[in-house]
Short mmCIF file of C-alpha atoms in Angstrom, two decimals:
data_model
loop_
_atom_site.label_atom_id
_atom_site.label_comp_id
_atom_site.label_asym_id
_atom_site.label_seq_id
_atom_site.Cartn_x
_atom_site.Cartn_y
_atom_site.Cartn_z
CA MET A 101 0.00 0.00 0.00
CA ALA A 102 2.80 2.37 0.75
CA ILE A 103 4.27 1.65 -2.65
CA GLN A 104 0.95 2.40 -4.32
CA GLN A 105 0.68 5.72 -2.50
CA PHE A 106 4.26 6.48 -3.44
CA LEU A 107 3.57 5.71 -7.11
CA GLN A 108 0.38 7.79 -7.04
CA SER A 109 2.30 10.63 -5.45
CA ILE A 110 4.95 10.46 -8.18
CA SER A 111 2.27 10.20 -10.82
CA SER A 112 0.47 13.21 -9.37
CA ARG A 113 3.69 15.22 -9.25
CA SER A 114 4.54 14.19 -12.81
CA ARG A 115 1.14 15.29 -14.03
CA ARG A 116 1.50 18.65 -12.26
CA PHE A 117 5.03 19.01 -13.64
CA LEU A 118 3.90 18.12 -17.14
CA SER A 119 0.94 20.45 -16.84
CA ARG A 120 3.22 23.28 -15.69
CA ALA A 121 5.76 22.47 -18.43
CA ARG A 122 2.99 22.56 -21.03
CA ARG A 123 1.82 25.95 -19.77
CA ILE A 124 5.37 27.32 -19.83
CA SER A 125 5.92 25.88 -23.31
CA LEU A 126 2.66 27.41 -24.48
CA VAL A 127 3.58 30.82 -23.05
CA LEU A 128 7.05 30.64 -24.62
CA ALA A 129 5.56 29.62 -27.97
CA LEU A 130 3.10 32.53 -27.80
CA VAL A 131 5.87 35.01 -26.90
CA LEU A 132 8.07 33.66 -29.68
CA GLY A 133 5.22 33.83 -32.21
CA TRP A 134 4.29 37.36 -31.11
CA SER A 135 7.94 38.49 -31.31
CA LEU A 136 8.39 37.01 -34.77
CA SER A 137 5.16 38.62 -35.99
CA LEU A 138 6.12 41.99 -34.52
CA GLY A 139 9.63 41.79 -35.98
CA TRP A 140 8.30 40.87 -39.41
CA GLY A 141 5.75 43.70 -39.29
CA LEU A 142 8.37 46.26 -38.29
CA SER A 143 10.71 45.07 -41.01
CA GLN A 144 7.94 45.60 -43.57
CA VAL A 145 7.36 49.17 -42.34
CA GLY A 146 11.11 49.85 -42.20
CA GLY A 147 11.56 48.45 -45.68
CA ALA A 148 8.81 50.72 -47.02
CA GLN A 149 10.41 53.75 -45.36
CA GLU A 150 13.81 52.73 -46.71
CA ALA A 151 12.34 52.43 -50.20
CA GLU A 152 10.73 55.88 -49.87
CA ARG A 153 14.08 57.36 -48.79
CA ALA A 154 15.85 55.69 -51.71
CA ILE A 155 13.28 57.05 -54.16
CA ALA A 156 13.53 60.55 -52.65
CA ALA A 157 17.34 60.43 -52.85
CA THR A 158 17.37 59.34 -56.48
CA PRO A 159 17.90 62.37 -58.69
CA PRO A 160 15.44 62.85 -61.51
CA ALA A 161 16.49 61.51 -64.89
CA ASN A 162 16.66 65.03 -66.32
CA THR A 163 19.14 66.42 -63.76
CA VAL A 164 21.21 67.98 -66.54
CA GLU A 165 18.11 69.78 -67.81
CA ILE A 166 17.18 71.53 -64.55
CA GLY A 167 19.24 74.58 -65.42
CA THR A 168 20.00 75.76 -61.92
CA VAL A 169 23.01 74.67 -59.94
CA ASP A 170 21.05 72.15 -57.87
CA VAL A 171 17.58 70.62 -57.80
CA VAL A 172 15.36 72.94 -55.75
CA PRO A 173 12.97 71.21 -53.33
CA THR A 174 9.28 71.88 -53.97
CA GLN A 175 8.83 73.87 -50.74
CA LEU A 176 11.57 76.33 -51.85
CA GLN A 177 10.53 76.80 -55.49
CA LEU A 178 8.33 79.84 -54.77
CA GLY A 179 11.32 81.45 -53.03
CA GLN A 180 13.45 80.69 -56.07
CA ARG A 181 10.87 82.30 -58.38
CA LEU A 182 10.70 85.41 -56.15
CA TYR A 183 14.49 85.55 -56.09
CA PHE A 184 14.69 85.29 -59.87
CA GLN A 185 11.92 87.87 -60.46
CA ASN A 186 13.38 90.42 -58.05
CA CYS A 187 17.03 90.07 -59.00
CA SER A 188 16.85 89.59 -62.76
CA GLY A 189 15.16 92.93 -63.42
CA CYS A 190 18.55 94.70 -63.47
CA HIS A 191 21.07 91.85 -63.83
CA PHE A 192 20.99 88.08 -63.96
CA ALA A 193 20.28 86.42 -60.63
CA PRO A 194 23.45 84.67 -59.48
CA PRO A 195 22.97 81.34 -57.70
CA PRO A 196 22.80 81.88 -53.93
CA GLU A 197 25.64 79.37 -53.55
CA VAL A 198 28.21 81.95 -54.73
CA MET A 199 27.83 84.14 -51.62
CA PRO A 200 27.78 83.36 -47.90
CA LEU A 201 24.59 83.63 -45.89
CA GLN A 202 25.75 86.81 -44.16
CA SER A 203 26.20 88.57 -47.51
CA TRP A 204 22.66 87.64 -48.56
CA ALA A 205 21.26 88.89 -45.25
CA ALA A 206 22.81 92.31 -45.91
CA ILE A 207 21.72 92.35 -49.57
CA LEU A 208 18.10 91.47 -48.79
CA GLN A 209 17.74 93.97 -45.94
CA THR A 210 19.38 97.14 -47.23
CA PRO A 211 17.92 99.61 -49.74
CA GLN A 212 21.45 100.51 -50.96
CA HIS A 213 22.22 98.01 -53.68
CA TYR A 214 25.58 98.64 -55.33
CA GLY A 215 24.94 102.30 -56.07
CA THR A 216 21.21 101.93 -56.70
CA VAL A 217 18.42 102.52 -54.20
CA ILE A 218 15.94 99.65 -54.23
CA THR A 219 12.79 98.98 -52.26
CA PRO A 220 13.56 96.05 -49.94
CA LEU A 221 11.10 93.19 -50.02
CA GLN A 222 8.45 93.04 -47.33
CA ASP A 223 7.18 89.97 -45.52
CA PRO A 224 6.00 87.40 -46.44
CA ALA A 225 7.86 87.61 -49.78
CA ARG A 226 11.12 88.50 -47.99
CA ARG A 227 10.85 85.44 -45.70
CA ILE A 228 9.98 83.12 -48.58
CA MET A 229 12.97 84.35 -50.58
CA TRP A 230 15.20 84.22 -47.47
CA ASN A 231 14.29 80.55 -46.90
CA TYR A 232 15.39 79.74 -50.45
CA VAL A 233 18.65 81.69 -50.17
CA ARG A 234 19.39 80.25 -46.71
CA ALA A 235 18.90 76.67 -47.94
CA SER A 236 21.32 77.24 -50.83
CA SER A 237 24.02 79.26 -49.10
CA ARG A 238 26.56 78.63 -46.33
CA SER A 239 27.82 80.64 -43.38
CA ILE A 240 31.28 82.15 -43.27
CA VAL A 241 33.85 80.87 -40.82
CA GLN A 242 34.58 82.79 -37.63
CA ASN A 243 36.61 86.01 -38.16
CA GLU A 244 36.16 85.83 -41.94
CA THR A 245 35.31 89.09 -43.70
CA VAL A 246 31.81 89.14 -45.15
CA PRO A 247 32.19 89.71 -48.90
CA SER A 248 29.94 92.34 -50.42
CA ARG A 249 30.51 91.17 -54.00
CA PHE A 250 30.67 87.69 -55.47
CA SER A 251 34.12 88.48 -56.88
CA GLN A 252 35.34 88.60 -53.24
CA SER A 253 33.61 85.37 -52.22
CA ARG A 254 35.66 82.24 -51.60
CA TYR A 255 32.49 80.27 -52.37
CA MET A 256 32.52 81.63 -55.92
CA ARG A 257 36.08 80.38 -56.31
CA ALA A 258 35.26 77.02 -54.68
CA LEU A 259 32.45 76.48 -57.20
CA HIS A 260 34.90 77.04 -60.06
CA PRO A 261 37.89 74.75 -59.37
CA GLY A 262 40.53 74.84 -62.05
CA VAL A 263 39.01 77.96 -63.62
CA ASP A 264 41.13 81.10 -63.91
CA LEU A 265 38.43 83.63 -63.06
CA PRO A 266 38.95 86.98 -64.75
CA GLU A 267 39.78 90.08 -62.74
CA PRO A 268 37.65 92.02 -62.18
CA LEU A 269 34.91 89.40 -62.02
CA SER A 270 31.58 90.77 -63.22
CA PHE A 271 28.18 89.59 -64.37
CA GLY A 272 29.49 89.86 -67.94
CA SER A 273 32.36 87.51 -67.23
CA CYS A 274 29.87 84.96 -65.82
CA ILE A 275 27.80 85.12 -69.00
CA SER A 276 30.88 84.48 -71.15
CA CYS A 277 31.03 80.92 -69.72
CA HIS A 278 27.35 80.53 -68.72
CA PRO A 279 25.45 81.96 -71.73
CA ALA A 280 22.05 80.94 -70.29
CA ALA A 281 22.69 82.60 -66.90
CA ILE A 282 20.10 85.25 -67.78
CA ASP A 283 17.53 82.40 -67.65
CA PHE A 284 18.98 81.13 -64.34
CA ASN A 285 20.57 78.19 -66.17
CA PHE A 286 24.15 77.73 -64.97
CA ARG A 287 24.55 74.20 -66.29
CA ARG A 288 24.61 75.19 -69.95
CA LEU A 289 28.17 76.22 -70.73
CA SER A 290 29.74 78.03 -73.64
CA PRO A 291 31.08 75.75 -76.42
CA GLU A 292 34.64 76.33 -75.16
CA TRP A 293 33.77 74.93 -71.72
CA GLN A 294 31.57 72.15 -73.09
CA ALA A 295 34.58 70.86 -75.01
CA ARG A 296 36.55 70.67 -71.73
CA GLU A 297 33.99 68.50 -69.94
#
């Protein structure tokens, strides 16, 4: 009788152990299944975002045909149009990249414009144009003199590596190499420079 009770006791413990082991196995299987499902779902979302980023980073097929120095994001295109309209009335509008940000701040805020008195833009047009110029330009380094003309700008020289820029540098000298500059197209070069490419 004692042996029977002992065997029943072991059998009862085994059943409880097996029951507990089954519950633990079930919980682990559920956690594993949930984790795999969550990981797969997140990878699908991440893959979609990665694909969107890759598409956004891919330049359009007609990059050479854009005319300007760089592709202008949609949210800055109105600023570019305002810039072109306001600057090209007297001279061609140079790309904002040729001057530092501090030079553009002075140019856009002062009525004295290289010997001519102009009416400075008012908000919101001034802010819209400023956002475009700011996105395309860079700041000067500390203790650097703010150039007032693009002929004094190190950015102008940096954008023209290997080019002996004429002295004095003027809008006319820009047009001699960039004949479509009047249309804000700085990618089309004169035949002499096209042959060098």
